[in-house]
Amino acid sequence: MKYLILNLSLLFIGYFAFAAQPHEQEIASLKTVLNDKANYDIQKIKKIDNLKAQLDKDEQISLAQQYNIYLNLYNEYKTFKYDRAFHYAHQLQRVGEQLKDPAKIAYGKIKLGFILLSSGMFKETFDTLNTVKVKLLPDSVKKEYYFLTARTYYDLADFDKDDYYTRIYNKRAATYIDSALQLCPKQSFEYIYYDGLRYLKGGDLKKAVSNLQYLINNQKLSYHQYAVTASTLSDIYIQHNNPDSAVTLLIKAAIADIKSSTKEAAAMLNLAQLLDKKGNTQDAYLFIKQAMDDAVYYGARQRKVQVSAILPVVAGARILYEQEQKRALIFYASLLTILSATIIIFAIIIYKQLKRIKAADKLVVEANTNLLHTIDKLNEAEKIKEEYIGYYLNIISDYMNKLEKFKCSIEQRLTTKRFDDIKILVGNINLKKEREELFINFDKAFLKLFPNFVHEFNALFPPEHQTHLLPNQLLNTDLRIFALIRLGINDTDKVARILEYSLSTIYNYRTRIKNKSNDPDGFEAAIMGIKAI
């Protein structure tokens, strides 16, 4: 009996020693920063709001001032949210055109190229960069153009992973880096980092490590610069089969990304993969979920695909790990039954462990359910976007054709000085009919996406307040208002402008219809719950 107790004690010591994971303290630091992530994002948003407030000031600001504010907004958004950065990159080009400054227009294109690359859109990146007239750029902007082009070729080489094309892309990238380095001070971050990147892609890992270690140890880097440098250095350690050093660097890079509110980053994703390979499935799952949240928030298509490919593997490994824990607990329970004096103690331990595991299983199921729900919403939003982009392109094309015909008719009558005919031609324009046709096309496009909308809408009302359409009528004003709301246009002012009603009219419509429903408080939530096909 004495030896049995000793053996059981040794088993428990071995179990808990095995459960202790390496990098525990570093991971705990990352989790602490992760818990404070919302505050870092709030600080970022406040900074953005302050910049936006400068555009909304009463006093007139010059185009040059607008350009600088748009540039600052772009810089805040470029690693934070793709669609807003995309918007401000176009604003830079627009203001550059108003200023008739080719250099500013080109700079806006370079900024657009950066976020297109960040989103994994290689063709669009090259198409944009190919329109830049490099000779017009000052050296500071020319340097940025060369670095961005080099990075595009490097990323394309990594994406292809083809023995033939990867060598070609890496060679082209090195040429652009050489051109950029000639425009950089030798002690600058850009020079040392990209010189190291060139060594890395060229296979000279020793010199690459030397450059990157020098940056980390001897230069005062911003959070973003540190994250980029540490992530790049971690790749080298992974290639050298030194995962422990890579994990340490990736943890530090992920902390820096959180503190700088960088959503378009690979550190958290790479860290999750390494931890999963090392058997730390719980932390791997936590961090892979965080990587997915950031990718969805930023709108990085390529990153979402990468995370989506890895997430099920990590989740599956976590479930297997928990199942192994269950089997281990059963094994210990069978041994502990021999010792009647310790049965109660170990039974309590097992009960608590099983309770934790059950709670963990529930969390996993809930997390996967939420993830599937998020993916469904993303797919629905993508489908709606594609449908309405096509719809509006067709509408615009039709109106352009009509406008072209109208223009030709006017020109013919002007040539022959038939001015009375022009008056007749203009008088024949039936704006009411055009507007009705526009609404009919909108109704068709909407009902194509939501064929059961009218039926499900009526199900929210008692029979006496249900909507009855006229023959050949697709939607009426009541239905059209809530069709726009279902598409995400919830602002009453926008709805009023689209339907060409006054703000008060739309407000009264919404209030009146909602009050007639079975559940006024949950009415609009029920509208948003109507599914697309």
GROMACS .gro file of C-alpha atoms in nm, residues 403 405-407 409-411 413-414 418-432 434:
model
   25
  403LEU     CA    1  -2.746   6.010  -7.179
  405LYS     CA    2  -2.844   5.914  -7.706
  406PHE     CA    3  -2.984   6.235  -7.553
  407LYS     CA    4  -2.650   6.411  -7.612
  409SER     CA    5  -3.002   6.423  -8.026
  410ILE     CA    6  -2.920   6.762  -7.873
  411GLU     CA    7  -2.606   6.797  -8.083
  413ARG     CA    8  -3.064   6.978  -8.324
  414LEU     CA    9  -2.805   7.236  -8.225
  418ARG     CA   10  -3.383   7.337  -8.428
  419PHE     CA   11  -3.415   7.493  -8.085
  420ASP     CA   12  -3.786   7.425  -8.050
  421ASP     CA   13  -3.718   7.056  -8.100
  422ILE     CA   14  -3.469   7.071  -7.815
  423LYS     CA   15  -3.739   7.212  -7.585
  424ILE     CA   16  -3.970   6.931  -7.689
  425LEU     CA   17  -3.694   6.676  -7.636
  426VAL     CA   18  -3.621   6.807  -7.287
  427GLY     CA   19  -3.992   6.826  -7.208
  428ASN     CA   20  -4.029   6.459  -7.296
  429ILE     CA   21  -3.798   6.355  -7.013
  430ASN     CA   22  -4.023   6.183  -6.760
  431LEU     CA   23  -3.837   6.191  -6.429
  432LYS     CA   24  -4.127   6.029  -6.248
  434GLU     CA   25  -3.738   5.707  -6.454
   0.00000   0.00000   0.00000
